[in-house]
């Protein structure tokens, strides 16, 4: 487990009194001059004197042993059992936007089940002309789509609602992943069954003991929802719902039912206990908002961060992170080096896919003085990620889910980084 944040985190005012003058702009790295004396340059190395491994030494490749640390982790005291618990993605150590399945966060309510393709069945029933049962092979014969989407648990960051608690982006933001999914639009399967005009909702459930049953409005089901059987080009892993899961782009992870076994077409939602109480957001005035499915725009700086301290001295530094929105594409990310007083626009890498992670960079020259790093996402609807104070003003102190407040990392002169809040 990571160390707890310091109780006396700096206030913005304290920080600004000794604020660092750190500039962005064109930054040229400064590699050492090639010269005599470095055997890695001047001598033939052992690895060049002998043959390396032959092909298929490892039929399915694994990461290098030196990368042993790039793994998902859990928090042992979060739940009594790992069968009903989350694990967290090591975002601090990943680049680009795609999360490899092998280290992507998991969330199970009754454990990851073994379900073979031959045993797989998907039933569509309820308000349909013809109830249907699809085998895995049947699904493969429908037209398919391939799209990249993030899956974020509504509880991502929930433990940080009342203040900094975990020293690492893996724990503060790691209940999400971003994969390229291939599957059949649910719309096509529903149309195959024939939807009754009175239908307004679907109720979806998985084949595991928990079933994780959830209601979804029919409009969404007929929109961009996929019945997916591949992720990042290969079969889904067991922990992500092998052989088939639901992909509900932009909406909270709980709706992304794994080991999908049934879709019931209905005229009303199933008012399960979890629907009305657990997955709702308490507001500051004591009321609760229900059905807050779409994930609001959010961002995180992945490096530097507590698990990825500054390992070099002063000079060129790459500040990088990820931004996303459940309502569309990211249009802008701003980065602050001084706790939200001044902002600079970050460089967005790649295509800024809708409802998918977007990588951003800010290249600076670090003068070695401390910084209070923040990132702030804006999405294509114009929505701007709020500060944690602004979020609490709206939702109170006792909310839990949907924490999309701006995160602060305190980069100290030593290069160490801590999870703090500024006000
Ligand atoms: N589907 C089933 N059948 N059982 C589950 O426990 N957990 C849900 C959802 N789908 C769950 C499920 C929750 S709460 C989340 S956040 C996502 O799956 C997590 O998906 P992942 O395990 O691929 O990360």
Short mmCIF file of C-alpha atoms and ligand atoms in Angstrom, two decimals:
data_model
loop_
_atom_site.label_atom_id
_atom_site.label_comp_id
_atom_site.label_asym_id
_atom_site.label_seq_id
_atom_site.Cartn_x
_atom_site.Cartn_y
_atom_site.Cartn_z
CA UNK A 1 0.00 0.00 0.00
CA UNK A 2 1.19 3.50 -0.64
CA UNK A 3 2.01 5.88 2.17
CA UNK A 4 -0.75 8.19 3.42
CA UNK A 5 -0.75 11.84 2.36
CA UNK A 6 0.84 14.32 4.73
CA UNK A 7 -1.73 15.83 7.09
CA UNK A 8 -0.28 19.29 6.52
CA UNK A 9 -0.62 19.51 2.77
CA UNK A 10 0.25 22.97 1.48
CA UNK A 11 -2.46 25.51 0.91
CA UNK A 12 -2.38 27.31 -2.40
CA UNK A 13 -1.50 30.55 -0.62
CA UNK A 14 1.49 28.99 1.16
CA UNK A 15 2.62 27.49 -2.08
CA UNK A 16 2.32 30.67 -4.08
CA UNK A 17 4.48 32.53 -1.59
CA UNK A 18 7.41 30.48 -2.85
CA UNK A 19 6.00 29.58 -6.23
CA UNK A 20 8.32 28.23 -8.84
CA UNK A 21 8.80 30.06 -12.11
CA UNK A 22 8.46 27.09 -14.39
CA UNK A 23 8.10 27.69 -18.08
CA UNK A 24 6.56 25.71 -20.90
CA UNK A 25 7.31 26.14 -24.58
CA UNK A 26 9.96 24.57 -26.75
CA UNK A 27 12.08 22.26 -24.65
CA UNK A 28 15.19 20.50 -25.92
CA UNK A 29 16.33 17.42 -24.01
CA UNK A 30 19.98 17.29 -23.10
CA UNK A 31 21.52 13.84 -23.74
CA UNK A 32 25.09 13.31 -22.55
CA UNK A 33 27.76 13.77 -25.19
CA UNK A 34 28.80 10.48 -26.81
CA UNK A 35 32.32 9.76 -25.73
CA UNK A 36 34.94 7.27 -24.70
CA UNK A 37 34.58 5.56 -21.35
CA UNK A 38 31.04 4.18 -21.66
CA UNK A 39 31.40 0.42 -22.30
CA UNK A 40 27.76 0.25 -23.39
CA UNK A 41 28.88 2.33 -26.38
CA UNK A 42 32.48 1.22 -26.91
CA UNK A 43 32.35 -2.57 -26.16
CA UNK A 44 30.50 -5.44 -27.85
CA UNK A 45 27.97 -6.66 -25.28
CA UNK A 46 27.11 -10.25 -24.29
CA UNK A 47 23.70 -10.02 -25.95
CA UNK A 48 25.41 -9.39 -29.28
CA UNK A 49 27.83 -12.36 -28.94
CA UNK A 50 25.22 -15.14 -28.83
CA UNK A 51 21.87 -16.01 -30.36
CA UNK A 52 18.67 -14.83 -28.75
CA UNK A 53 15.47 -16.80 -28.15
CA UNK A 54 13.83 -18.52 -31.12
CA UNK A 55 10.30 -17.78 -32.26
CA UNK A 56 7.48 -19.25 -30.15
CA UNK A 57 9.77 -19.66 -27.12
CA UNK A 58 6.78 -17.97 -25.51
CA UNK A 59 3.72 -18.89 -27.63
CA UNK A 60 1.75 -16.08 -26.01
CA UNK A 61 4.15 -13.26 -25.14
CA UNK A 62 4.50 -11.89 -21.66
CA UNK A 63 5.92 -8.57 -20.42
CA UNK A 64 9.64 -8.47 -19.63
CA UNK A 65 10.40 -9.55 -16.03
CA UNK A 66 11.79 -6.06 -15.40
CA UNK A 67 8.27 -4.71 -15.92
CA UNK A 68 6.95 -6.82 -13.02
CA UNK A 69 5.62 -3.71 -11.32
CA UNK A 70 3.20 -2.77 -14.09
CA UNK A 71 0.31 -4.76 -12.67
CA UNK A 72 -3.17 -4.17 -11.35
CA UNK A 73 -3.39 -3.99 -7.59
CA UNK A 74 -6.15 -4.16 -5.05
CA UNK A 75 -6.63 -2.48 -1.67
CA UNK A 76 -6.78 -5.30 0.83
CA UNK A 77 -8.93 -3.55 3.45
CA UNK A 78 -11.51 -2.28 0.95
CA UNK A 79 -13.63 -5.44 1.08
CA UNK A 80 -13.69 -8.74 2.95
CA UNK A 81 -13.13 -10.85 -0.13
CA UNK A 82 -11.49 -10.42 -3.53
CA UNK A 83 -14.52 -12.03 -5.20
CA UNK A 84 -16.53 -8.89 -4.50
CA UNK A 85 -14.00 -6.14 -4.96
CA UNK A 86 -12.21 -3.92 -7.49
CA UNK A 87 -8.62 -3.95 -8.67
CA UNK A 88 -6.91 -0.87 -10.10
CA UNK A 89 -5.15 -0.12 -13.42
CA UNK A 90 -1.48 1.01 -13.16
CA UNK A 91 -2.05 4.18 -15.20
CA UNK A 92 1.16 5.76 -13.87
CA UNK A 93 3.18 3.21 -15.84
CA UNK A 94 1.15 3.11 -19.06
CA UNK A 95 1.44 5.32 -22.16
CA UNK A 96 -0.81 6.03 -25.10
CA UNK A 97 -4.48 5.38 -24.47
CA UNK A 98 -5.16 1.64 -24.84
CA UNK A 99 -5.21 -0.37 -21.61
CA UNK A 100 -3.72 -3.85 -22.05
CA UNK A 101 -6.28 -6.42 -20.85
CA UNK A 102 -3.68 -8.08 -18.63
CA UNK A 103 -3.44 -5.08 -16.28
CA UNK A 104 -6.90 -3.54 -16.76
CA UNK A 105 -8.96 -2.99 -13.61
CA UNK A 106 -11.61 -5.55 -12.68
CA UNK A 107 -14.76 -5.25 -10.63
CA UNK A 108 -16.69 -8.37 -9.71
CA UNK A 109 -19.65 -8.80 -7.39
CA UNK A 110 -19.39 -12.58 -7.17
CA UNK A 111 -16.08 -13.44 -8.83
CA UNK A 112 -14.99 -13.95 -12.44
CA UNK A 113 -16.69 -17.07 -13.82
CA UNK A 114 -15.50 -19.62 -16.36
CA UNK A 115 -17.98 -19.71 -19.26
CA UNK A 116 -17.05 -21.43 -22.53
CA UNK A 117 -18.11 -20.36 -25.99
CA UNK A 118 -20.04 -23.64 -26.59
CA UNK A 119 -21.96 -23.09 -23.32
CA UNK A 120 -22.69 -19.46 -24.10
CA UNK A 121 -26.30 -18.37 -24.69
CA UNK A 122 -27.86 -14.90 -24.93
CA UNK A 123 -31.63 -14.63 -24.57
CA UNK A 124 -33.71 -11.66 -25.68
CA UNK A 125 -37.24 -11.74 -24.27
CA UNK A 126 -39.98 -9.52 -22.86
CA UNK A 127 -41.75 -7.01 -25.08
CA UNK A 128 -40.58 -8.50 -28.38
CA UNK A 129 -42.36 -10.15 -31.30
CA UNK A 130 -40.22 -13.30 -31.07
CA UNK A 131 -38.13 -14.19 -28.02
CA UNK A 132 -34.74 -15.37 -29.29
CA UNK A 133 -31.72 -17.25 -27.99
CA UNK A 134 -28.33 -16.58 -29.64
CA UNK A 135 -25.31 -18.89 -29.44
CA UNK A 136 -21.79 -17.45 -29.65
CA UNK A 137 -21.66 -18.56 -33.29
CA UNK A 138 -24.93 -16.76 -34.03
CA UNK A 139 -23.46 -13.48 -32.76
CA UNK A 140 -20.45 -13.84 -35.06
CA UNK A 141 -22.77 -13.81 -38.10
CA UNK A 142 -24.21 -10.34 -37.44
CA UNK A 143 -22.54 -7.21 -38.86
CA UNK A 144 -20.00 -5.98 -36.31
CA UNK A 145 -18.33 -2.71 -35.34
CA UNK A 146 -14.97 -1.90 -33.79
CA UNK A 147 -14.65 1.12 -31.49
CA UNK A 148 -12.44 2.37 -28.64
CA UNK A 149 -14.24 3.24 -25.40
CA UNK A 150 -13.40 3.81 -21.74
CA UNK A 151 -15.18 1.86 -19.00
CA UNK A 152 -15.12 3.79 -15.71
CA UNK A 153 -16.65 2.51 -12.49
CA UNK A 154 -18.95 5.14 -10.92
CA UNK A 155 -16.93 4.53 -7.74
CA UNK A 156 -13.65 5.66 -9.35
CA UNK A 157 -12.25 8.24 -6.92
CA UNK A 158 -15.08 7.71 -4.44
CA UNK A 159 -12.66 7.20 -1.56
CA UNK A 160 -11.18 10.65 -2.25
CA UNK A 161 -14.51 12.44 -1.87
CA UNK A 162 -13.69 13.87 1.55
CA UNK A 163 -10.02 14.56 0.91
CA UNK A 164 -6.78 12.98 -0.29
CA UNK A 165 -6.47 9.38 0.81
CA UNK A 166 -4.36 7.30 -1.56
CA UNK A 167 -0.93 8.20 -2.79
CA UNK A 168 -1.06 7.02 -6.36
CA UNK A 169 -3.01 7.62 -9.56
CA UNK A 170 -3.54 3.85 -9.71
CA UNK A 171 -5.76 4.09 -6.60
CA UNK A 172 -7.27 7.55 -7.08
CA UNK A 173 -8.22 7.02 -10.75
CA UNK A 174 -7.51 3.37 -11.57
CA UNK A 175 -11.05 1.95 -11.63
CA UNK A 176 -11.22 2.32 -15.37
CA UNK A 177 -9.81 0.99 -18.61
CA UNK A 178 -9.91 1.93 -22.28
CA UNK A 179 -10.03 -0.77 -24.94
CA UNK A 180 -10.79 -1.30 -28.59
CA UNK A 181 -13.96 -3.42 -28.63
CA UNK A 182 -15.40 -5.46 -31.45
CA UNK A 183 -18.99 -6.59 -31.27
CA UNK A 184 -22.50 -6.53 -32.68
CA UNK A 185 -24.63 -3.40 -32.12
CA UNK A 186 -27.32 -4.44 -29.61
CA UNK A 187 -29.76 -2.61 -31.86
CA UNK A 188 -29.39 -5.33 -34.53
CA UNK A 189 -30.17 -8.14 -32.09
CA UNK A 190 -33.19 -6.28 -30.69
CA UNK A 191 -34.46 -5.61 -34.21
CA UNK A 192 -34.06 -9.30 -35.02
CA UNK A 193 -36.44 -10.08 -32.12
CA UNK A 194 -38.82 -7.24 -33.09
CA UNK A 195 -39.44 -4.52 -30.48
CA UNK A 196 -42.97 -3.91 -29.22
CA UNK A 197 -44.05 -0.23 -29.58
CA UNK A 198 -44.73 -0.03 -25.81
CA UNK A 199 -41.07 -0.83 -24.96
CA UNK A 200 -39.03 1.88 -23.22
CA UNK A 201 -36.36 0.02 -21.25
CA UNK A 202 -34.18 -3.05 -21.29
CA UNK A 203 -33.05 -5.03 -18.26
CA UNK A 204 -29.67 -6.73 -18.74
CA UNK A 205 -28.09 -9.44 -16.63
CA UNK A 206 -24.98 -11.59 -16.57
CA UNK A 207 -24.50 -15.33 -16.08
CA UNK A 208 -22.55 -14.96 -12.81
CA UNK A 209 -24.14 -15.52 -9.39
CA UNK A 210 -24.58 -11.77 -8.81
CA UNK A 211 -26.11 -11.32 -12.30
CA UNK A 212 -25.41 -7.59 -11.89
CA UNK A 213 -28.85 -6.83 -13.32
CA UNK A 214 -29.31 -3.24 -14.49
CA UNK A 215 -31.96 -1.28 -16.38
CA UNK A 216 -31.00 0.83 -19.40
CA UNK A 217 -33.30 3.16 -21.38
CA UNK A 218 -34.23 1.70 -24.77
CA UNK A 219 -32.94 4.84 -26.55
CA UNK A 220 -29.42 4.10 -25.33
CA UNK A 221 -29.77 0.40 -26.15
CA UNK A 222 -30.71 1.30 -29.73
CA UNK A 223 -27.85 3.79 -29.93
CA UNK A 224 -24.16 2.97 -29.49
CA UNK A 225 -24.34 -0.11 -27.20
CA UNK A 226 -22.29 -3.12 -28.36
CA UNK A 227 -22.54 -6.81 -27.54
CA UNK A 228 -18.77 -7.27 -27.58
CA UNK A 229 -16.67 -10.41 -27.93
CA UNK A 230 -13.20 -8.97 -28.61
CA UNK A 231 -11.08 -6.41 -26.82
CA UNK A 232 -7.82 -4.99 -28.17
CA UNK A 233 -7.99 -7.44 -31.06
CA UNK A 234 -8.28 -10.65 -29.05
CA UNK A 235 -10.92 -12.52 -27.10
CA UNK A 236 -12.12 -10.87 -23.92
CA UNK A 237 -10.28 -12.12 -20.85
CA UNK A 238 -12.30 -14.06 -18.30
CA UNK A 239 -12.18 -11.17 -15.83
CA UNK A 240 -13.71 -8.83 -18.41
CA UNK A 241 -16.62 -11.13 -19.27
CA UNK A 242 -15.40 -13.87 -21.65
CA UNK A 243 -16.93 -14.72 -24.00
CA UNK A 244 -19.38 -11.77 -24.31
CA UNK A 245 -19.94 -8.49 -22.46
CA UNK A 246 -22.04 -5.39 -22.93
CA UNK A 247 -20.24 -2.15 -23.88
CA UNK A 248 -22.25 0.93 -22.91
CA UNK A 249 -20.13 3.83 -24.22
CA UNK A 250 -19.74 6.82 -21.90
CA UNK A 251 -21.97 5.38 -19.18
CA UNK A 252 -20.89 4.07 -15.77
CA UNK A 253 -19.11 0.75 -15.70
CA UNK A 254 -21.78 -1.02 -13.69
CA UNK A 255 -23.99 -1.12 -16.79
CA UNK A 256 -21.30 -2.92 -18.79
CA UNK A 257 -22.69 -6.36 -17.90
CA UNK A 258 -20.14 -9.16 -18.22
CA UNK A 259 -20.93 -12.77 -19.26
CA UNK A 260 -24.09 -11.24 -20.77
CA UNK A 261 -26.92 -13.81 -20.67
CA UNK A 262 -30.23 -11.98 -20.96
CA UNK A 263 -31.75 -8.78 -22.30
CA UNK A 264 -35.37 -8.26 -21.29
CA UNK A 265 -37.29 -5.61 -23.20
CA UNK A 266 -39.65 -3.74 -20.83
CA UNK A 267 -41.98 -0.78 -20.50
CA UNK A 268 -40.43 0.26 -17.15
CA UNK A 269 -37.13 -0.19 -15.32
CA UNK A 270 -36.63 -2.98 -12.80
CA UNK A 271 -36.58 -1.16 -9.48
CA UNK A 272 -33.97 -3.36 -7.89
CA UNK A 273 -32.64 -2.20 -4.52
CA UNK A 274 -29.26 -1.37 -6.02
CA UNK A 275 -30.83 0.79 -8.71
CA UNK A 276 -32.68 3.08 -6.38
CA UNK A 277 -30.27 3.32 -3.47
CA UNK A 278 -26.74 2.20 -4.27
CA UNK A 279 -26.15 3.74 -7.65
CA UNK A 280 -27.53 7.21 -6.97
CA UNK A 281 -25.70 10.37 -5.91
CA UNK A 282 -26.49 12.17 -2.70
CA UNK A 283 -26.79 15.94 -3.14
CA UNK A 284 -25.80 18.66 -0.68
CA UNK A 285 -29.44 19.40 0.25
CA UNK A 286 -30.21 15.81 1.24
CA UNK A 287 -31.99 14.83 -1.98
CA UNK A 288 -30.42 12.26 -4.30
CA UNK A 289 -30.03 12.23 -8.05
CA UNK A 290 -30.94 8.96 -9.66
CA UNK A 291 -29.89 7.51 -13.02
CA UNK A 292 -26.76 9.60 -13.40
CA UNK A 293 -25.41 7.18 -15.97
CA UNK A 294 -23.16 9.37 -18.15
CA UNK A 295 -19.64 9.94 -16.84
CA UNK A 296 -18.83 13.66 -16.74
CA UNK A 297 -15.55 14.95 -18.20
CA UNK A 298 -12.52 14.18 -16.07
CA UNK A 299 -8.74 13.97 -16.33
CA UNK A 300 -5.67 12.74 -14.46
CA UNK A 301 -1.97 13.47 -14.63
CA UNK A 302 -0.30 10.08 -14.81
CA UNK A 303 3.31 11.35 -14.61
CA UNK A 304 4.74 12.84 -12.56
CA UNK A 305 2.51 11.34 -9.88
CA UNK A 306 3.10 9.71 -6.49
CA UNK A 307 4.02 6.33 -8.00
CA UNK A 308 6.02 8.04 -10.75
CA UNK A 309 8.21 10.64 -9.01
CA UNK A 310 10.61 12.86 -10.96
CA UNK A 311 13.59 10.59 -11.51
CA UNK A 312 15.84 13.17 -13.12
CA UNK A 313 17.06 16.55 -12.01
CA UNK A 314 16.10 19.91 -13.36
CA UNK A 315 15.62 20.57 -17.07
CA UNK A 316 13.24 19.11 -19.63
CA UNK A 317 10.24 17.35 -18.14
CA UNK A 318 7.25 15.70 -19.79
CA UNK A 319 3.99 16.15 -17.90
CA UNK A 320 1.43 13.70 -19.25
CA UNK A 321 -2.00 12.36 -18.49
CA UNK A 322 -5.37 11.25 -19.77
CA UNK A 323 -8.74 12.97 -20.21
CA UNK A 324 -12.16 11.58 -21.07
CA UNK A 325 -15.85 12.36 -21.20
CA UNK A 326 -18.94 10.18 -21.31
CA UNK A 327 -20.69 12.83 -23.39
CA UNK A 328 -18.37 12.90 -26.40
CA UNK A 329 -14.83 13.83 -27.34
CA UNK A 330 -12.32 15.85 -25.34
CA UNK A 331 -11.78 19.25 -26.93
CA UNK A 332 -9.19 20.76 -24.57
CA UNK A 333 -7.04 19.97 -21.55
CA UNK A 334 -5.43 22.70 -19.44
CA UNK A 335 -2.60 22.04 -17.03
CA UNK A 336 -1.69 24.16 -14.01
CA UNK A 337 1.70 24.06 -12.31
CA UNK A 338 0.59 26.27 -9.40
CA UNK A 339 -2.56 24.72 -7.98
CA UNK A 340 -5.06 26.22 -10.43
CA UNK A 341 -3.91 29.84 -10.46
CA UNK A 342 -2.48 29.82 -13.99
CA UNK A 343 -3.36 27.38 -16.77
CA UNK A 344 -1.57 26.34 -19.96
CA UNK A 345 -3.18 24.39 -22.79
CA UNK A 346 -1.78 20.90 -23.14
CA UNK A 347 -0.98 19.18 -26.44
CA UNK A 348 -3.51 16.45 -27.30
CA UNK A 349 -2.09 13.30 -28.86
CA UNK A 350 -3.96 11.23 -31.42
CA UNK A 351 -7.53 11.22 -32.53
CA UNK A 352 -9.60 12.35 -29.50
CA UNK A 353 -12.16 9.57 -29.99
CA UNK A 354 -15.64 10.07 -28.56
CA UNK A 355 -16.19 8.45 -25.14
CA UNK A 356 -12.57 7.25 -25.11
CA UNK A 357 -9.37 8.25 -23.33
CA UNK A 358 -7.32 11.08 -24.85
CA UNK A 359 -3.61 11.41 -24.01
CA UNK A 360 -2.23 14.88 -23.32
CA UNK A 361 1.26 16.31 -22.87
CA UNK A 362 2.80 19.50 -21.51
CA UNK A 363 6.55 19.77 -22.09
CA UNK A 364 8.23 22.06 -19.58
CA UNK A 365 11.66 22.94 -18.31
CA UNK A 366 11.66 22.26 -14.56
CA UNK A 367 13.79 24.52 -12.40
CA UNK A 368 13.63 22.17 -9.42
CA UNK A 369 11.12 24.14 -7.39
CA UNK A 370 7.95 22.56 -6.12
CA UNK A 371 4.78 22.50 -8.19
CA UNK A 372 1.10 21.86 -7.57
CA UNK A 373 0.10 19.99 -10.72
CA UNK A 374 -3.51 19.94 -11.88
CA UNK A 375 -5.26 19.03 -15.14
CA UNK A 376 -8.68 20.25 -16.26
CA UNK A 377 -10.65 18.63 -19.09
CA UNK A 378 -13.18 20.33 -21.38
CA UNK A 379 -15.39 18.19 -23.62
CA UNK A 380 -17.10 18.92 -26.91
CA UNK A 381 -20.33 19.95 -25.14
CA UNK A 382 -18.37 22.79 -23.49
CA UNK A 383 -18.54 21.16 -20.04
CA UNK A 384 -15.46 21.98 -17.93
CA UNK A 385 -14.20 19.60 -15.22
CA UNK A 386 -14.93 21.21 -11.81
CA UNK A 387 -12.64 21.68 -8.83
CA UNK A 388 -13.24 19.38 -5.87
CA UNK A 389 -14.54 22.35 -3.86
CA UNK A 390 -17.06 23.23 -6.59
CA UNK A 391 -18.21 19.61 -6.72
CA UNK A 392 -18.66 19.45 -2.93
CA UNK A 393 -20.57 22.75 -2.96
CA UNK A 394 -23.09 21.07 -5.27
CA UNK A 395 -23.13 17.53 -3.95
CA UNK A 396 -22.18 17.92 -0.27
CA UNK A 397 -19.62 16.01 1.77
CA UNK A 398 -21.40 12.67 1.87
CA UNK A 399 -21.65 11.86 -1.81
CA UNK A 400 -19.66 8.89 -3.08
CA UNK A 401 -20.08 8.06 -6.75
CA UNK A 402 -19.18 10.21 -9.77
CA UNK A 403 -16.26 12.14 -8.30
CA UNK A 404 -14.82 14.00 -11.31
CA UNK A 405 -13.11 16.79 -9.37
CA UNK A 406 -9.70 18.18 -10.35
CA UNK A 407 -6.79 16.24 -8.79
CA UNK A 408 -3.70 17.96 -7.33
CA UNK A 409 -0.22 16.41 -7.17
CA UNK A 410 2.39 18.20 -5.04
CA UNK A 411 5.76 17.80 -6.79
CA UNK A 412 8.43 18.54 -4.21
CA UNK A 413 11.94 19.80 -4.85
CA UNK A 414 13.22 16.28 -4.11
CA UNK A 415 11.12 14.96 -7.00
CA UNK A 416 8.76 13.11 -4.62
CA UNK A 417 5.07 13.58 -5.42
CA UNK A 418 2.12 13.57 -3.03
CA UNK A 419 -1.66 13.55 -3.29
CA UNK A 420 -2.90 16.86 -1.79
CA UNK A 421 -5.75 19.34 -2.02
CA UNK A 422 -5.43 23.09 -2.35
CA UNK A 423 -8.08 25.63 -1.48
N1 LIG B 1 -21.20 -7.77 -14.82
C1 LIG B 1 -21.42 -8.89 -14.10
N2 LIG B 1 -22.07 -9.90 -14.68
N3 LIG B 1 -20.99 -9.00 -12.82
C2 LIG B 1 -20.32 -7.98 -12.19
O1 LIG B 1 -19.94 -8.12 -11.02
N4 LIG B 1 -19.49 -5.65 -12.38
C3 LIG B 1 -19.84 -4.38 -13.00
C4 LIG B 1 -19.69 -4.45 -14.53
N5 LIG B 1 -20.31 -5.65 -15.04
C5 LIG B 1 -20.10 -6.77 -12.92
C6 LIG B 1 -20.54 -6.74 -14.27
C7 LIG B 1 -19.06 -3.24 -12.53
S1 LIG B 1 -19.54 -2.55 -11.06
C8 LIG B 1 -18.11 -2.65 -13.30
S2 LIG B 1 -17.40 -1.18 -12.83
C9 LIG B 1 -17.64 -3.23 -14.57
O2 LIG B 1 -18.32 -4.46 -14.86
C10 LIG B 1 -16.16 -3.51 -14.51
O3 LIG B 1 -15.72 -4.13 -15.68
P1 LIG B 1 -14.30 -4.87 -15.66
O4 LIG B 1 -14.32 -5.92 -14.59
O5 LIG B 1 -14.05 -5.37 -17.03
O6 LIG B 1 -13.31 -3.81 -15.29
#
